[in-house]
mmCIF file of C-alpha atoms in Angstrom:
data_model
loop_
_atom_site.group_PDB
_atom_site.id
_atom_site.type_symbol
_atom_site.label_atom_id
_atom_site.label_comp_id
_atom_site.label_asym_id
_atom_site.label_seq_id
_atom_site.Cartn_x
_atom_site.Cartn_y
_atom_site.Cartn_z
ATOM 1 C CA UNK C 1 -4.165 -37.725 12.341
ATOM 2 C CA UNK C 2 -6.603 -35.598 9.863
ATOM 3 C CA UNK C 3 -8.512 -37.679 7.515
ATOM 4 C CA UNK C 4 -8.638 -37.383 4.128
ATOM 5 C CA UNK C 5 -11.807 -36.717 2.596
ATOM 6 C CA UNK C 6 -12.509 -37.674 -1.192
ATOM 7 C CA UNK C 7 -15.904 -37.057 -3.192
ATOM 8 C CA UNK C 8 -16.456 -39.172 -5.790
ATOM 9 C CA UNK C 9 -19.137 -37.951 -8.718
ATOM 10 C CA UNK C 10 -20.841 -40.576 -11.324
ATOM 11 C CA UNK C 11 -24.190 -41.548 -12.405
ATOM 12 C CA UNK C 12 -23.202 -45.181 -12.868
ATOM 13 C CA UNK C 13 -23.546 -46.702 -9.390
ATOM 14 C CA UNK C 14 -21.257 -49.537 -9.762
ATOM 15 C CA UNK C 15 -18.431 -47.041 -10.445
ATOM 16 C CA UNK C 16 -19.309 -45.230 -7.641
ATOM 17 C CA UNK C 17 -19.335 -48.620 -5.636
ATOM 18 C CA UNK C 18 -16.203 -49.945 -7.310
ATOM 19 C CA UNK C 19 -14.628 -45.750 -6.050
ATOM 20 C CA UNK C 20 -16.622 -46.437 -2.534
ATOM 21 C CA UNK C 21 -14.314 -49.658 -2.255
ATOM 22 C CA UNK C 22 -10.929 -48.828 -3.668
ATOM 23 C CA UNK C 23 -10.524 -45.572 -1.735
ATOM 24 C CA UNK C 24 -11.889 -46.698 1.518
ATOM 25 C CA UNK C 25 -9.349 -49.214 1.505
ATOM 26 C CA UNK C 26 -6.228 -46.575 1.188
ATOM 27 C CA UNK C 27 -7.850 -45.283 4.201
ATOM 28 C CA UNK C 28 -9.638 -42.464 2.697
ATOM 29 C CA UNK C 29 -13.051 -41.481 3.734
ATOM 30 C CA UNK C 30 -15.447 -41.215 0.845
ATOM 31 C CA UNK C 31 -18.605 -39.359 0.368
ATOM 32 C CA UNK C 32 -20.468 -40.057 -2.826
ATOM 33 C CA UNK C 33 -22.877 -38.081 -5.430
ATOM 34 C CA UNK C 34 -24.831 -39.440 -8.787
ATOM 35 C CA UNK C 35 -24.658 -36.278 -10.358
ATOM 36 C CA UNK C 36 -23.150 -32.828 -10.949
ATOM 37 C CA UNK C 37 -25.790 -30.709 -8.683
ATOM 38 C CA UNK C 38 -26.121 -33.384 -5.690
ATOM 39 C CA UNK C 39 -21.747 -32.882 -5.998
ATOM 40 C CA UNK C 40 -21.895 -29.397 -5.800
ATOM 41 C CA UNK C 41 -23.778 -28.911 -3.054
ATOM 42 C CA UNK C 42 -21.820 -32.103 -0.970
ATOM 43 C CA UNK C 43 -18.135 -30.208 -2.014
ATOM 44 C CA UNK C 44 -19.314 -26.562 -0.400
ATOM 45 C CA UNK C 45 -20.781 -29.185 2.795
ATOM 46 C CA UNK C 46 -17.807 -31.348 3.643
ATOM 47 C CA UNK C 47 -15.082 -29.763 1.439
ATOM 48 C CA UNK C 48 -13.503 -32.691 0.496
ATOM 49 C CA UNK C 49 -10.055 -32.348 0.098
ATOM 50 C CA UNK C 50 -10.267 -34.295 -3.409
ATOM 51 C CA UNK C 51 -13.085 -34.034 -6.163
ATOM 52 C CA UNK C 52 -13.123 -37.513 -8.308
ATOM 53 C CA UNK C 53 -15.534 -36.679 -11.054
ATOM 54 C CA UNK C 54 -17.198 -38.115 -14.309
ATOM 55 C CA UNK C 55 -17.692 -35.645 -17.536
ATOM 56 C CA UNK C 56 -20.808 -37.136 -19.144
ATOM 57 C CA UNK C 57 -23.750 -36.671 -16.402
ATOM 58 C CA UNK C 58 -27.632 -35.769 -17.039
ATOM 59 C CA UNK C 59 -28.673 -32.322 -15.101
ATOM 60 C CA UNK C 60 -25.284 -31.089 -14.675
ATOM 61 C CA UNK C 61 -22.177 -32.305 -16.536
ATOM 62 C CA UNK C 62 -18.552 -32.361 -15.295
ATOM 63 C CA UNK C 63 -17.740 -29.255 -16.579
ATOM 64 C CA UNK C 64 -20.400 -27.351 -15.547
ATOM 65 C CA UNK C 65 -19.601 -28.861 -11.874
ATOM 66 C CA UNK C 66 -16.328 -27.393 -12.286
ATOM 67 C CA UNK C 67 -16.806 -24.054 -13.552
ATOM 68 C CA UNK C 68 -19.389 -23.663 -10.827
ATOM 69 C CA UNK C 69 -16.791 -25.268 -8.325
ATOM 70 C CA UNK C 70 -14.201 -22.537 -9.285
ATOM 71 C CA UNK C 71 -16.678 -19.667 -9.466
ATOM 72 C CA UNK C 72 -17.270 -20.717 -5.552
ATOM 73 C CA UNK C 73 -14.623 -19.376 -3.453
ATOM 74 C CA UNK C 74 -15.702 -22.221 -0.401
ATOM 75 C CA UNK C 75 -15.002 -24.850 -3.230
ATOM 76 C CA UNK C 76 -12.047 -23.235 -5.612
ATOM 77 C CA UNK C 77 -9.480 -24.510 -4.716
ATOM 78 C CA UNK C 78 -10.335 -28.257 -4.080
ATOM 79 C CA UNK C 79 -8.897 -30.537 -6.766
ATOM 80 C CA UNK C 80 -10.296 -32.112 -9.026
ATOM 81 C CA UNK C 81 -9.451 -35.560 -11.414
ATOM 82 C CA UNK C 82 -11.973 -36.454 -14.029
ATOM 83 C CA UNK C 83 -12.946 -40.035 -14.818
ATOM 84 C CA UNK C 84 -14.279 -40.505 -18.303
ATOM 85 C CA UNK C 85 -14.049 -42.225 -21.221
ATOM 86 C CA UNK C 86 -13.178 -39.009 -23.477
ATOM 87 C CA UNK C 87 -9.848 -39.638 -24.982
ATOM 88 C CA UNK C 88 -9.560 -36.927 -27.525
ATOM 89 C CA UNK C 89 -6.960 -33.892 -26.873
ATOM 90 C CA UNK C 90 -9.555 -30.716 -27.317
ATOM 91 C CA UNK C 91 -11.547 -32.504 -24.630
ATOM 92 C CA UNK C 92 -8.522 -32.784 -22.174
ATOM 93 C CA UNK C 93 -7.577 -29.483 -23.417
ATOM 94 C CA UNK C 94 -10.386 -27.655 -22.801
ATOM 95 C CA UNK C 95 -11.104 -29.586 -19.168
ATOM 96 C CA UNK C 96 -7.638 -28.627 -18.002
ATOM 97 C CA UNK C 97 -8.208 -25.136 -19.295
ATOM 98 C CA UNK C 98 -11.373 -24.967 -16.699
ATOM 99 C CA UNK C 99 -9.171 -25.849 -14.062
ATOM 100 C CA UNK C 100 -9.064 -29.875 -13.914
ATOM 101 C CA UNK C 101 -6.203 -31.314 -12.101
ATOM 102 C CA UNK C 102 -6.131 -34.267 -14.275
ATOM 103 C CA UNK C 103 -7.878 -36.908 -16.208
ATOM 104 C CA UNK C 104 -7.771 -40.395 -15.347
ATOM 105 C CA UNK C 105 -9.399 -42.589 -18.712
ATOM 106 C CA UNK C 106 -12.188 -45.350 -18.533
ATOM 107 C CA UNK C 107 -12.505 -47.976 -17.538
ATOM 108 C CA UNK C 108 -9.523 -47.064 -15.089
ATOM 109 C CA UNK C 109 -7.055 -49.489 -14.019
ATOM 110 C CA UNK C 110 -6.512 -49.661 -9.890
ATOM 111 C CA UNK C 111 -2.735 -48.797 -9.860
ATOM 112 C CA UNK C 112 -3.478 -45.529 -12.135
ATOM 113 C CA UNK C 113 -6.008 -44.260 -9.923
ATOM 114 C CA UNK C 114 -4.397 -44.835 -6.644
ATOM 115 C CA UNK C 115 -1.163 -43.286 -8.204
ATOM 116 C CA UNK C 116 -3.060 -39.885 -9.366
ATOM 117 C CA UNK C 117 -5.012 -39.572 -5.979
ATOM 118 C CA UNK C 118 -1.182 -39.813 -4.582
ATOM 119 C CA UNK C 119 0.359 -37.738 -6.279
ATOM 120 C CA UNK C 120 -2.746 -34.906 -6.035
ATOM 121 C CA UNK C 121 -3.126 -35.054 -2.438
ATOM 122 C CA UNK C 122 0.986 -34.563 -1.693
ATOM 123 C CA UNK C 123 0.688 -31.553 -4.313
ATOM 124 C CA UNK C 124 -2.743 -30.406 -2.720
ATOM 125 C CA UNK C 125 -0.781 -30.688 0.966
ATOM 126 C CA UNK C 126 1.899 -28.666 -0.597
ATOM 127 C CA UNK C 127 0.518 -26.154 -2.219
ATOM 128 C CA UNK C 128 -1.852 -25.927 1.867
ATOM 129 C CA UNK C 129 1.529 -25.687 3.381
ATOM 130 C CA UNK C 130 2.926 -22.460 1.115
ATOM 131 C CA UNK C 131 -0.123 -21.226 1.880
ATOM 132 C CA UNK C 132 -0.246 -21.434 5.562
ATOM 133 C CA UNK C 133 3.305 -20.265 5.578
ATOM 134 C CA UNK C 134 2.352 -17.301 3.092
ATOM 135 C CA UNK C 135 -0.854 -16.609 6.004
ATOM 136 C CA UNK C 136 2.091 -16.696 8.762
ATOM 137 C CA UNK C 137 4.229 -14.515 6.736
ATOM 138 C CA UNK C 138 1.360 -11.746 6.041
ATOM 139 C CA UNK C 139 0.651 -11.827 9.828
ATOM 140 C CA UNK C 140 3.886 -11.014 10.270
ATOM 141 C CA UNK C 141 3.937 -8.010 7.744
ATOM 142 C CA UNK C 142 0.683 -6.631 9.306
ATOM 143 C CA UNK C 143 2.411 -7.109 12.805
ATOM 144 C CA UNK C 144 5.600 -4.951 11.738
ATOM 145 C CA UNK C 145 3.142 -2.727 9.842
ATOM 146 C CA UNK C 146 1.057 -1.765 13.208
ATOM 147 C CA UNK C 147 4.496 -0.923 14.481
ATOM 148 C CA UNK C 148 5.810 1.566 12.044
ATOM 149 C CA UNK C 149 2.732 3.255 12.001
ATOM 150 C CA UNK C 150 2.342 3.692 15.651
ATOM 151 C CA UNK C 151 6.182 4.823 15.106
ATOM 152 C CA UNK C 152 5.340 7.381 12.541
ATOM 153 C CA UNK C 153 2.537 8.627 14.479
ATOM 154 C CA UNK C 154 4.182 9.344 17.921
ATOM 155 C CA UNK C 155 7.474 10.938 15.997
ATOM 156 C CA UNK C 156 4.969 13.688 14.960
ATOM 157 C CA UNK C 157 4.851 16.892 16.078
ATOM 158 C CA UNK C 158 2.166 18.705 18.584
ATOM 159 C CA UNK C 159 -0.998 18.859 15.760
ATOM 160 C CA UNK C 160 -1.465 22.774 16.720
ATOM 161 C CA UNK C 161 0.819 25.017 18.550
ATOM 162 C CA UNK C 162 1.131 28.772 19.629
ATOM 163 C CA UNK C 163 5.010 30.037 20.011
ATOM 164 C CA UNK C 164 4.747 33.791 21.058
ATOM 165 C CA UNK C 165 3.957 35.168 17.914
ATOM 166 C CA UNK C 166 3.888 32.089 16.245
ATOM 167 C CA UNK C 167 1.046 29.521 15.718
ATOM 168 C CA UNK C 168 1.347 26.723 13.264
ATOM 169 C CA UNK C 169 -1.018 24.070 12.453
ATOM 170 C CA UNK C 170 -0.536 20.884 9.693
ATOM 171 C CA UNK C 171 -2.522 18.007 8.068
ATOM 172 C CA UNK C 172 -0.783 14.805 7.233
ATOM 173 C CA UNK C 173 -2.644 11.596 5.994
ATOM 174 C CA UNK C 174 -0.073 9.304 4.258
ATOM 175 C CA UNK C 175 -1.821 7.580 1.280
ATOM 176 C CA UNK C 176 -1.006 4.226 3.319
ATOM 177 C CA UNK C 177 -1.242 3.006 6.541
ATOM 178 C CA UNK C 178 2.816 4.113 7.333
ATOM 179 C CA UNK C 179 3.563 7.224 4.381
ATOM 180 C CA UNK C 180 7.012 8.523 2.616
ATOM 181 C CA UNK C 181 6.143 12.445 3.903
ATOM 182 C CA UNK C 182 8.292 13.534 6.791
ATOM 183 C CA UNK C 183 7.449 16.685 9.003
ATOM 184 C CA UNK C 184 9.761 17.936 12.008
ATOM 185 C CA UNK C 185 9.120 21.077 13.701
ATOM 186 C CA UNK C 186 11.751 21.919 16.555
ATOM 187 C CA UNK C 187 12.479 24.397 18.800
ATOM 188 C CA UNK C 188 16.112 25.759 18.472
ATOM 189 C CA UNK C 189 16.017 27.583 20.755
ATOM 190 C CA UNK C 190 13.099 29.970 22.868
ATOM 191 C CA UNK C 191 12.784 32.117 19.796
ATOM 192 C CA UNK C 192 13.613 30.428 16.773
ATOM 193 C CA UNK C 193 11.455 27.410 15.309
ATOM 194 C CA UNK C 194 12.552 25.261 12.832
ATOM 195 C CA UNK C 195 10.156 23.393 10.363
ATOM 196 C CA UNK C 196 11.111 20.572 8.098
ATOM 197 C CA UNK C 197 9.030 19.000 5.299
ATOM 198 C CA UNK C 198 10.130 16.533 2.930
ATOM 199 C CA UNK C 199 8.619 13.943 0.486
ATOM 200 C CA UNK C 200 10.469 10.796 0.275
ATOM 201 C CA UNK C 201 10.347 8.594 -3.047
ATOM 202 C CA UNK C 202 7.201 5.677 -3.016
ATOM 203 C CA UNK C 203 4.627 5.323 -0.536
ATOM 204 C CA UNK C 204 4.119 2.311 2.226
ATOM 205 C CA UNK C 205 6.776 0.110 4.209
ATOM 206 C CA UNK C 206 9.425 1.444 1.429
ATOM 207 C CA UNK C 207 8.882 5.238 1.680
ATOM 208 C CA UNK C 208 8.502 4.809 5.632
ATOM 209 C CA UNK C 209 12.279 2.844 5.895
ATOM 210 C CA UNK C 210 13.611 5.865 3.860
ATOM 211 C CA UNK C 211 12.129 8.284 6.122
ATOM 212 C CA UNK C 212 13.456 7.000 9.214
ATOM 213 C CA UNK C 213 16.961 7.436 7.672
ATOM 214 C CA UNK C 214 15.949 11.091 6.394
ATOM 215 C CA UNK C 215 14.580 11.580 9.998
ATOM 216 C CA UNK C 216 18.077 10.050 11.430
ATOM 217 C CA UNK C 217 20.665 11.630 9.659
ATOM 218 C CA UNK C 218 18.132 15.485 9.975
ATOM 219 C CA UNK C 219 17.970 15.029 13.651
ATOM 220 C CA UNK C 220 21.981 14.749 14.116
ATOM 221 C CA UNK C 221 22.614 17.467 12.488
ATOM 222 C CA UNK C 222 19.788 20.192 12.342
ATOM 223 C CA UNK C 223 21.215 21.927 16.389
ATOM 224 C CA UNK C 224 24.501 22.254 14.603
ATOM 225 C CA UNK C 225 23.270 24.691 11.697
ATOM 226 C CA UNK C 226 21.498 27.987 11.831
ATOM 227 C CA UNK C 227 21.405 28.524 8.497
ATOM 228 C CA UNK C 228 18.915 26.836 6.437
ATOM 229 C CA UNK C 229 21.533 26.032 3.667
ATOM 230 C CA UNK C 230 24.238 25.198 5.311
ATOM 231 C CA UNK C 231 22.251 22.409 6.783
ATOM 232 C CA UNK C 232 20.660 21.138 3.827
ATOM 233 C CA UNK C 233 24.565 21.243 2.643
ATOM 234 C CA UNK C 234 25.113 18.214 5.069
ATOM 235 C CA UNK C 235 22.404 16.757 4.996
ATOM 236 C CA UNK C 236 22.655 16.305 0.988
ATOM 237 C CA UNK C 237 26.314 15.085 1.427
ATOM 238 C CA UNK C 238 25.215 12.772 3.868
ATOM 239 C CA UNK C 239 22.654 11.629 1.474
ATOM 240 C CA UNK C 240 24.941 11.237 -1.392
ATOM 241 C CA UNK C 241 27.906 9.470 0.378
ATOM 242 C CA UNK C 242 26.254 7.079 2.937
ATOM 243 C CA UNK C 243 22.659 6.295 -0.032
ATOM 244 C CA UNK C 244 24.201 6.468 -2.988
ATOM 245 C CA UNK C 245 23.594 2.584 -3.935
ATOM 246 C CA UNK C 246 20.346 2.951 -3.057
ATOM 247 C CA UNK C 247 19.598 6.190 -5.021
ATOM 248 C CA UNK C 248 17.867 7.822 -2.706
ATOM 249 C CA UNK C 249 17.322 11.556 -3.070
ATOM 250 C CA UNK C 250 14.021 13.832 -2.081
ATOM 251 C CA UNK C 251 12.238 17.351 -2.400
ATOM 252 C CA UNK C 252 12.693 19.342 0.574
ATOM 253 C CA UNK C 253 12.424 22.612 2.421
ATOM 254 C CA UNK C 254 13.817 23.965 6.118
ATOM 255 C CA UNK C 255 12.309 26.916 7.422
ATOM 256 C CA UNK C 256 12.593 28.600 10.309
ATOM 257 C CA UNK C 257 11.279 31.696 11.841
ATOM 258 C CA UNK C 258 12.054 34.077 14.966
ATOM 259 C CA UNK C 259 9.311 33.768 16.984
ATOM 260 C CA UNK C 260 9.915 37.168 18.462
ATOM 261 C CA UNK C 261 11.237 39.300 15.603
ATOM 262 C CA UNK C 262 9.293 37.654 12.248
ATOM 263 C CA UNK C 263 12.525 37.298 10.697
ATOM 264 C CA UNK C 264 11.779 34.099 8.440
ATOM 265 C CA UNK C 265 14.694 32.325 6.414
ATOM 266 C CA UNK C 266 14.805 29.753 4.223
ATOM 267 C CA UNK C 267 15.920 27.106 1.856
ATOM 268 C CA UNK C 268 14.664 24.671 -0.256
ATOM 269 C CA UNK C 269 16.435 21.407 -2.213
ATOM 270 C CA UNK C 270 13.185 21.273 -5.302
ATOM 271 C CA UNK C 271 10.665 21.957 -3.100
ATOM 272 C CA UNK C 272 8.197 25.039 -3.349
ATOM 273 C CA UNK C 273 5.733 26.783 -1.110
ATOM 274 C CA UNK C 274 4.161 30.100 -0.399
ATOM 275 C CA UNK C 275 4.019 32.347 1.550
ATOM 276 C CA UNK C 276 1.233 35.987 2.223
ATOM 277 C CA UNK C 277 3.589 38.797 3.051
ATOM 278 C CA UNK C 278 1.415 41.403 3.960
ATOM 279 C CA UNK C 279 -0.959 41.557 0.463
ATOM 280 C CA UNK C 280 1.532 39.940 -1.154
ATOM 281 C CA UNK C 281 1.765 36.494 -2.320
ATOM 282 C CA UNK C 282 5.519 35.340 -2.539
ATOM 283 C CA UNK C 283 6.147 32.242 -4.346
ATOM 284 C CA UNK C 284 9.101 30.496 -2.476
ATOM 285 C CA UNK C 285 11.040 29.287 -4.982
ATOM 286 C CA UNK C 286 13.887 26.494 -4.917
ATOM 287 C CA UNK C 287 16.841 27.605 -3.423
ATOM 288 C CA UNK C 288 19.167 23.975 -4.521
ATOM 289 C CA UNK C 289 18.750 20.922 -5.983
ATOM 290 C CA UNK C 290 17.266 17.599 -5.086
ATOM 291 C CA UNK C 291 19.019 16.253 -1.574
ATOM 292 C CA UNK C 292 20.966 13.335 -2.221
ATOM 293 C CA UNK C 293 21.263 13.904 -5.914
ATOM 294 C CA UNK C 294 24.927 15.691 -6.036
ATOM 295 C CA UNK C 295 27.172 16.128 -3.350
ATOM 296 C CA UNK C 296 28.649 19.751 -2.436
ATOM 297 C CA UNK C 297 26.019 20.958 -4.746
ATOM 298 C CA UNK C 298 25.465 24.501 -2.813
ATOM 299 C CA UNK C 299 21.828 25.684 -0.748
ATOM 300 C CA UNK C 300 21.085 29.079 -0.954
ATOM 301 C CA UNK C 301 19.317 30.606 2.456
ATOM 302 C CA UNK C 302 16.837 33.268 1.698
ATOM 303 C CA UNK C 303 15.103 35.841 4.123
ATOM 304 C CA UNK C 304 12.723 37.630 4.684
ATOM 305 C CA UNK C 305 10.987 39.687 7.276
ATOM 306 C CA UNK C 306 7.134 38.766 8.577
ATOM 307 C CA UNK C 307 4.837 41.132 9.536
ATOM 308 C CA UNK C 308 1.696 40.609 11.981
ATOM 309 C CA UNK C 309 -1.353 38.850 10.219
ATOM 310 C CA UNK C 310 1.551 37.508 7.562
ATOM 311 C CA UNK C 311 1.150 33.591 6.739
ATOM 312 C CA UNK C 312 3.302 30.649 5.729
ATOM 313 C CA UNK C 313 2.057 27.654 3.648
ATOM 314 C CA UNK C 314 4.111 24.482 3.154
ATOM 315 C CA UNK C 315 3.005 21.123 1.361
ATOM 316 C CA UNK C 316 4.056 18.390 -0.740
ATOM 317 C CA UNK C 317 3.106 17.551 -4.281
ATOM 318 C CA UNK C 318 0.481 15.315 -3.138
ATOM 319 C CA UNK C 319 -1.230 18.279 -2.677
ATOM 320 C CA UNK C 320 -0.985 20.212 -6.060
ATOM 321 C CA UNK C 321 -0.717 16.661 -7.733
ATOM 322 C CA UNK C 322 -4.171 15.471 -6.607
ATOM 323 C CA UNK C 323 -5.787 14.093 -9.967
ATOM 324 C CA UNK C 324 -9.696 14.338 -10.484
ATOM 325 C CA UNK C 325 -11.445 11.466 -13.105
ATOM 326 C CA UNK C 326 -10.094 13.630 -16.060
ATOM 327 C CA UNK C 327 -6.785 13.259 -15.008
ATOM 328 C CA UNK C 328 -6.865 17.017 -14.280
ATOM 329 C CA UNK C 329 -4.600 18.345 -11.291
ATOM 330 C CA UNK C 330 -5.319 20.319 -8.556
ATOM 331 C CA UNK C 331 -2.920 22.452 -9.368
ATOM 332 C CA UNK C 332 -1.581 25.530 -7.122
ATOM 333 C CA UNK C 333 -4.209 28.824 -8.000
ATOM 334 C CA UNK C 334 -6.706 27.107 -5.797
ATOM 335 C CA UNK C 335 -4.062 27.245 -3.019
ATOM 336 C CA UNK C 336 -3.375 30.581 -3.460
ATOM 337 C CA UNK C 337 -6.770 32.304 -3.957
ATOM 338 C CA UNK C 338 -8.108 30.755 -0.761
ATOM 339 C CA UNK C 339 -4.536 31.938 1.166
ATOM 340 C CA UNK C 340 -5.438 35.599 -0.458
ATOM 341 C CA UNK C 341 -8.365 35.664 1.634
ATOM 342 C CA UNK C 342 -7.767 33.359 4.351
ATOM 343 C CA UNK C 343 -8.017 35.322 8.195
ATOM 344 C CA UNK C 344 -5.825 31.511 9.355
ATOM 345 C CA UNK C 345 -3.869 28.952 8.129
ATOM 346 C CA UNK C 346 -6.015 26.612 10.434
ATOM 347 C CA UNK C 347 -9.034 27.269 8.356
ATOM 348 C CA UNK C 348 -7.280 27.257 4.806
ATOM 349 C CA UNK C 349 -6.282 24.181 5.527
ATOM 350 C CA UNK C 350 -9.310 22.673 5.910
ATOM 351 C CA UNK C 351 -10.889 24.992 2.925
ATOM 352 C CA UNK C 352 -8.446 23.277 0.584
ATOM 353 C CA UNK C 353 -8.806 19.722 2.126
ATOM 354 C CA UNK C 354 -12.582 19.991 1.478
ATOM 355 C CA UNK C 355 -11.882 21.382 -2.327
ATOM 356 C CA UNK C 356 -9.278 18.965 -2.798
ATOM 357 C CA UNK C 357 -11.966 16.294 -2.150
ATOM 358 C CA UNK C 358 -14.871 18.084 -4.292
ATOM 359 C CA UNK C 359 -12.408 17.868 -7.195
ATOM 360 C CA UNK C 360 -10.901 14.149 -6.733
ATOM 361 C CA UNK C 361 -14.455 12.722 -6.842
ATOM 362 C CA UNK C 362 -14.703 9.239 -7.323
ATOM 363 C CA UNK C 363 -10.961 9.468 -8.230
ATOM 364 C CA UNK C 364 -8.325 7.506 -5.298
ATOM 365 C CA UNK C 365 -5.917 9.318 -4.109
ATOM 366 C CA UNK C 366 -2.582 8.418 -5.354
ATOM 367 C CA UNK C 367 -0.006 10.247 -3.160
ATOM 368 C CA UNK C 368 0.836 10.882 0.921
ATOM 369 C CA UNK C 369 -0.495 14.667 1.282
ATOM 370 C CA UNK C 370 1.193 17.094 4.088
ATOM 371 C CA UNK C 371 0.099 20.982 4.318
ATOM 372 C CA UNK C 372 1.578 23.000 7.274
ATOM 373 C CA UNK C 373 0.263 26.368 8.069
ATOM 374 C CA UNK C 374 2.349 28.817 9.959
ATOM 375 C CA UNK C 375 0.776 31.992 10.682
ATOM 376 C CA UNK C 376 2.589 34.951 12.620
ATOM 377 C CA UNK C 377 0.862 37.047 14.583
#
């Protein structure tokens, strides 16, 4: 059975004798100290598990000892009663404000002393137990957290990839250890490829739950649409009759592309990307709504037809929305002046990771960021 350790602080010796005494026989083991400095130092040694202290002591006084006790993070949290004779209300006011436990007045009686060493210690072992279990809990969290991001990690796709005339590349770093960004790319069959990209609400543990059901309910359905639109259609209605309580509802964009012919369609619930059609930059522009937000609302599919050397760039808004320390955005021209003159997607990509982190700075970044580059050659 752990033994409890009290330190008892006075410059008086026959207090400190008349402490020595009375504690020792509740069983406690007591260490002693004739002054604030000579305490200090004993509390970061043994940390007692209660501090008994006077107020009035030469070199350092009671409230210096427990400032400096707090400001310590070995010693912070160790209790502490004073024992003095100060009896007026800004005194106790101003001791409890520093972070005293409680005051017991001199000259103390027996009973009062024993009672508030009690009743400290069972709120002391208390407050140790919520914290253990707290400890237990957070190893628990960090457990599940290793999980879903080893989960998140081996659900994505091949990092680079050459389909006949198709090569695609991405960057994804999720602002957290698991992020709310979710990218599919699938094979529909041996010419057509399908990409997927969408941004789910939050970041962390939240964001990741709401992408496993985007991933879920995408995966049933995306073999049993070739259009674009048709299955963003579902997926929406999905969205809005199975999540509705939860309101959950996203940016996102399907595209796929004939890896034979260049024949490229598309559609889009919110979300916008771009794409270099010869020397053209085409802005591809929202084609429906947010998923999830109204069901049957309709998903246009748009096509077009890519030529050799043509390229396709798809990212989320933690991209464009990167903030700098003026709270200036990244913004989109960067993105397209670089694809203007890019020869690869695989090289634009890292052009505009490197000028996205030029122009954040000092500043954190504050959202999951995916970029996929499709080029078709």
């Amino acid at each position: 059975m752990k033994v409890i350790k009290i330190l008892a602080i006075d410059d008086q010796k026959p207090i400190l004798d008349e402490l020595q005494d009375l504690l020792s026989s509740e069983g406690y083991e007591v260490f002693l100290a004739s002054e604030g400095e000579e305490g200090f130092q004993k509390a970061k040694s043994i940390i007692p598990d209660l501090i008994i202290s006077d107020i009035d002591m030469p070199v350092m006084n009671g409230y210096l000892l427990l400032k400096k006790l707090k400001a310590d993070p070995v010693t912070s949290s160790i209790p502490l009663i004073f024992l003095t004779a100060k009896s007026k209300m800004d005194d106790l006011r101003y001791g409890m404000n520093l972070g005293a436990d409680d005051y017991i007045p001199k000259p103390f009686r027996m009973d009062d002393l024993k009672n508030a060493v009690q009743i400290r210690l069972k709120k002391q072992n208390l407050f140790l137990r919520q914290i253990e279990n707290i400890s237990k809990e957070l190893q628990e969290f960090h457990f599940d957290l290793d999980i879903a991001e080893e989960i998140q990690q081996k659900l994505l796709p091949e990092k680079e990839k050459i389909n006949n005339r198709v090569k695609y590349v991405y960057e994804f770093l999720p602002l957290n250890r698991v992020g709310g960004d979710i990218l599919s790319i699938t094979d529909l069959n041996d010419s057509i490829l399908r990409f997927f990209l969408a941004d789910a609400t939050g970041h962390g543990i939240h964001a990741s739950l709401i992408t496993m059901c985007i991933k879920a309910e995408y995966k049933e359905i995306t073999y049993k649409h070739s259009s674009p639109g048709t299955l963003l259609g579902e997926l929406n209605n999905r969205f809005c009759q199975k999540y509705q309580e939860l309101s959950t509802f996203f940016p996102c964009i399907v595209v796929d592309v004939h890896t034979k012919t260049g024949e490229m369609k598309y559609a889009s619930g919110a979300f916008s990307s771009v794409l270099k059609n010869g020397s053209e930059l085409v802005y591809l522009r929202n084609t429906g709504t947010l998923v999830g937000l109204k069901e049957d609302f309709p998903f246009e599919t748009k096509t077009y037809q890519l030529h050799a050397g043509d390229k396709i760039l798809l990212y989320t808004d933690g991209v464009t929305e990167t903030m700098n320390t003026k709270d200036e955005l990244f913004g989109e021209e960067i993105i397209f002046t670089n694809l203007k003159k890019a020869d690869n997607t695989s090289e634009l990509i890292k052009t505009i990771m490197e000028e996205m982190k030029s122009f954040r700075g000092k500043q954190d970044v504050l959202d999951d960021i995916t970029i996929i580059g499709i080029d078709f050659e």
